[in-house]
Amino acid sequence: MEYAFGADEAGRGPALGSMFVAAVAVDDRDAIPAGVDDSKKLSRARRDDLAAALRDDDRVRASVVEVPTERIDDPATDMNALTVDAQSTALDAVVEAGQSGVVDACDTDAERFASRVADGVDADVALRAEHGADETYPVVSAASVLAKAARDDHVDALAATYGEVGSGYPSDPTTRTFLSEYVETHGDLPDCARESWGTCQDALAAAEQSALDQF
């Protein structure tokens, strides 16, 4: 089935920086450029080209929502709730009543996730969620590309401010080194860090232990 709209996110897992959620809606499925795919499978250059094509096509309605670190660290919420809210907000900007769409499910229960997102959309639309929707539906792949392109630009801006920060993911040695050295130098985490993430807490704890070991 062809869907008129889709939504996806980029940056749920990193220890640094914002998460981005994008929504895309089209009236003509030919408006989605050839070659869209799960953004993680595409090179940076290819993502940038596809993102530019999507933004420049008047047949494509797109919206990108940024979820900053201060919201991510808020103990009153969680990543699933933040993703639901961001998808609903992004979709509100592009969907029209009567349309059908699919979003990438960020909850183990895809049906529950779809219901929560739909409840946050003002327009009366038919919405479903699937795991891996960015690999299956071009309109969700397009949203994935726009979200990842926004996240890429965000990480570039962090690097311009702080120096080499890597990808921001906990598994990235460059990111871990950046956090460790920053805390060692400044005695605290950078503003771009997700303070509630274990990787960031580990960097603080390691610096505190190193200071104690010097006595």
Coordinates of C-alpha atoms in Angstrom, one line a residue:
M1 CA 0.0 0.0 0.0
E2 CA 1.2 3.5 -0.8
Y3 CA 0.9 6.0 2.1
A4 CA 0.5 9.7 1.8
F5 CA 2.7 10.6 4.8
G6 CA 5.4 9.2 7.1
A7 CA 7.6 10.1 10.0
D8 CA 10.9 8.9 11.4
E9 CA 13.6 10.1 13.8
A10 CA 17.4 10.3 14.0
G11 CA 19.5 10.6 17.1
R12 CA 17.5 8.7 19.8
G13 CA 20.6 6.9 21.1
P14 CA 23.6 9.4 21.1
A15 CA 25.1 10.7 24.3
L16 CA 25.5 14.1 22.7
G17 CA 23.2 16.6 21.1
S18 CA 19.6 16.7 20.0
M19 CA 17.2 14.2 18.5
F20 CA 15.5 15.1 15.3
V21 CA 12.1 13.9 14.0
A22 CA 10.9 14.5 10.4
A23 CA 7.5 14.1 8.8
V24 CA 6.9 14.0 5.0
A25 CA 3.6 14.2 3.2
V26 CA 2.9 13.9 -0.5
D27 CA -0.1 13.9 -2.8
D28 CA 1.9 12.4 -5.6
R29 CA 4.1 9.3 -4.8
D30 CA 6.4 10.3 -7.7
A31 CA 7.5 13.3 -5.7
I32 CA 9.6 10.9 -3.5
P33 CA 13.0 10.8 -5.3
A34 CA 14.4 7.5 -6.5
G35 CA 17.0 6.0 -4.2
V36 CA 15.5 7.0 -0.8
D37 CA 16.2 4.3 1.8
D38 CA 16.8 4.0 5.5
S39 CA 19.1 6.9 6.0
K40 CA 21.7 4.7 7.9
K41 CA 22.2 2.8 4.6
L42 CA 23.1 5.9 2.6
S43 CA 26.3 7.9 2.5
R44 CA 26.4 11.4 3.9
A45 CA 26.7 12.9 0.4
R46 CA 23.7 10.8 -0.9
R47 CA 21.6 11.9 2.1
D48 CA 22.4 15.5 1.5
D49 CA 21.5 15.3 -2.1
L50 CA 18.2 13.5 -1.4
A51 CA 17.4 16.0 1.5
A52 CA 17.9 18.9 -0.9
A53 CA 15.7 17.3 -3.5
L54 CA 12.9 16.8 -1.0
R55 CA 13.2 20.3 0.4
D56 CA 13.2 21.8 -3.2
D57 CA 10.1 19.9 -4.5
D58 CA 6.9 21.8 -4.1
R59 CA 5.0 18.5 -4.1
V60 CA 6.6 17.5 -0.8
R61 CA 5.5 18.9 2.5
A62 CA 8.1 18.4 5.1
S63 CA 8.6 19.3 8.8
V64 CA 11.6 18.7 11.1
V65 CA 11.3 19.0 14.9
E66 CA 14.3 19.2 17.2
V67 CA 14.3 17.7 20.7
P68 CA 17.1 19.3 22.6
T69 CA 19.2 17.8 25.4
E70 CA 17.4 19.7 28.2
R71 CA 14.1 18.0 27.2
I72 CA 15.8 14.6 26.8
D73 CA 17.3 14.9 30.4
D74 CA 14.0 16.0 31.9
P75 CA 13.2 13.2 34.5
A76 CA 9.5 13.8 33.9
T77 CA 9.6 12.3 30.5
D78 CA 11.3 9.5 28.5
M79 CA 12.5 8.9 24.9
N80 CA 9.3 7.2 23.8
A81 CA 7.1 10.0 25.0
L82 CA 9.4 12.6 23.4
T83 CA 9.4 10.7 20.1
V84 CA 5.6 10.5 20.2
D85 CA 5.3 14.2 20.9
A86 CA 7.8 15.1 18.2
Q87 CA 6.2 12.9 15.5
S88 CA 2.8 14.3 16.3
T89 CA 4.1 17.9 16.1
A90 CA 5.9 17.2 12.8
L91 CA 2.9 15.5 11.3
D92 CA 0.6 18.3 12.4
A93 CA 2.5 20.6 10.1
V94 CA 2.1 18.5 6.9
V95 CA -0.8 16.1 7.0
E96 CA -4.4 16.7 5.8
A97 CA -7.6 15.2 7.0
G98 CA -8.5 11.9 5.4
Q99 CA -4.9 10.9 4.5
S100 CA -3.4 7.6 5.5
G101 CA 0.2 7.2 6.7
V102 CA 2.8 5.1 8.5
V103 CA 5.5 6.0 11.0
D104 CA 8.5 4.2 12.2
A105 CA 7.6 2.6 15.6
C106 CA 9.9 3.5 18.4
D107 CA 8.1 1.4 21.0
T108 CA 8.1 -2.4 21.3
D109 CA 4.4 -2.2 20.8
A110 CA 3.9 -0.7 17.4
E111 CA 0.1 -0.5 17.7
R112 CA 0.3 1.4 21.0
F113 CA 2.9 3.8 19.5
A114 CA 0.7 4.5 16.5
S115 CA -2.3 5.2 18.8
R116 CA -0.3 7.6 20.9
V117 CA 1.0 9.5 17.8
A118 CA -2.4 9.7 16.2
D119 CA -3.9 11.1 19.4
G120 CA -1.5 14.0 19.2
V121 CA -2.3 14.9 15.6
D122 CA -5.2 17.4 15.1
A123 CA -6.2 16.2 11.7
D124 CA -8.4 13.1 11.3
V125 CA -6.0 10.7 9.6
A126 CA -5.5 6.9 9.5
L127 CA -2.1 6.2 11.0
R128 CA -0.2 3.0 11.6
A129 CA 3.3 2.3 12.9
E130 CA 5.8 -0.4 11.9
H131 CA 9.2 -1.4 13.1
G132 CA 11.6 -0.8 10.2
A133 CA 9.2 1.3 8.3
D134 CA 12.1 3.4 7.0
E135 CA 13.3 0.4 5.1
T136 CA 9.8 -0.5 3.6
Y137 CA 8.0 2.7 2.7
P138 CA 9.5 5.4 0.6
V139 CA 7.6 8.2 2.4
V140 CA 9.1 7.1 5.7
S141 CA 12.5 6.7 4.1
A142 CA 12.2 10.3 3.0
A143 CA 11.5 11.4 6.5
S144 CA 14.4 9.3 7.7
V145 CA 16.7 11.1 5.3
L146 CA 15.5 14.6 6.4
A147 CA 15.9 13.7 10.1
K148 CA 19.4 12.3 9.6
A149 CA 20.4 15.3 7.5
A150 CA 19.3 17.6 10.3
R151 CA 21.2 15.5 12.8
D152 CA 24.3 15.5 10.7
D153 CA 24.2 19.3 10.4
H154 CA 23.7 19.5 14.2
V155 CA 26.8 17.3 14.9
D156 CA 28.8 19.5 12.5
A157 CA 27.8 22.6 14.5
L158 CA 28.8 20.8 17.8
A159 CA 32.2 20.0 16.2
A160 CA 32.6 23.6 15.2
T161 CA 32.0 24.7 18.8
Y162 CA 33.9 21.9 20.7
G163 CA 36.3 20.3 18.3
E164 CA 36.1 16.7 17.2
V165 CA 33.1 15.1 19.0
G166 CA 32.7 12.0 16.8
S167 CA 29.2 10.8 16.0
G168 CA 27.9 11.4 19.5
Y169 CA 27.1 7.7 20.0
P170 CA 28.3 5.9 23.2
S171 CA 30.0 3.2 21.1
D172 CA 32.2 5.9 19.3
P173 CA 35.7 6.0 20.8
T174 CA 36.0 9.6 19.6
T175 CA 32.9 10.6 21.5
R176 CA 34.0 8.9 24.6
T177 CA 37.5 10.5 24.4
F178 CA 35.9 14.0 23.9
L179 CA 33.7 13.6 26.9
S180 CA 36.5 12.3 29.1
E181 CA 38.9 15.1 28.1
Y182 CA 36.2 17.8 28.4
V183 CA 35.3 16.7 31.9
E184 CA 38.9 16.4 32.9
T185 CA 39.6 20.0 31.7
H186 CA 36.4 21.7 32.7
G187 CA 35.2 19.7 35.7
D188 CA 31.7 19.2 34.2
L189 CA 29.9 18.0 31.1
P190 CA 29.5 20.1 28.0
D191 CA 26.1 21.7 27.4
C192 CA 25.6 19.4 24.5
A193 CA 25.8 16.2 26.6
R194 CA 22.8 14.2 27.7
E195 CA 23.6 14.3 31.4
S196 CA 21.2 11.4 32.1
W197 CA 23.0 9.0 29.7
G198 CA 25.2 6.4 31.3
T199 CA 28.2 7.4 29.1
C200 CA 28.1 10.9 30.4
Q201 CA 27.7 9.8 34.0
D202 CA 30.6 7.4 33.5
A203 CA 32.8 10.3 32.3
L204 CA 31.9 12.4 35.4
A205 CA 32.6 9.4 37.7
A206 CA 35.9 8.7 36.1
A207 CA 37.0 12.3 36.5
E208 CA 36.0 12.3 40.2
Q209 CA 37.8 9.1 40.8
S210 CA 40.9 10.4 39.1
A211 CA 40.8 13.6 41.3
L212 CA 40.5 11.4 44.4
D213 CA 43.4 9.2 43.3
Q214 CA 45.7 12.2 43.3
F215 CA 45.3 12.7 47.0

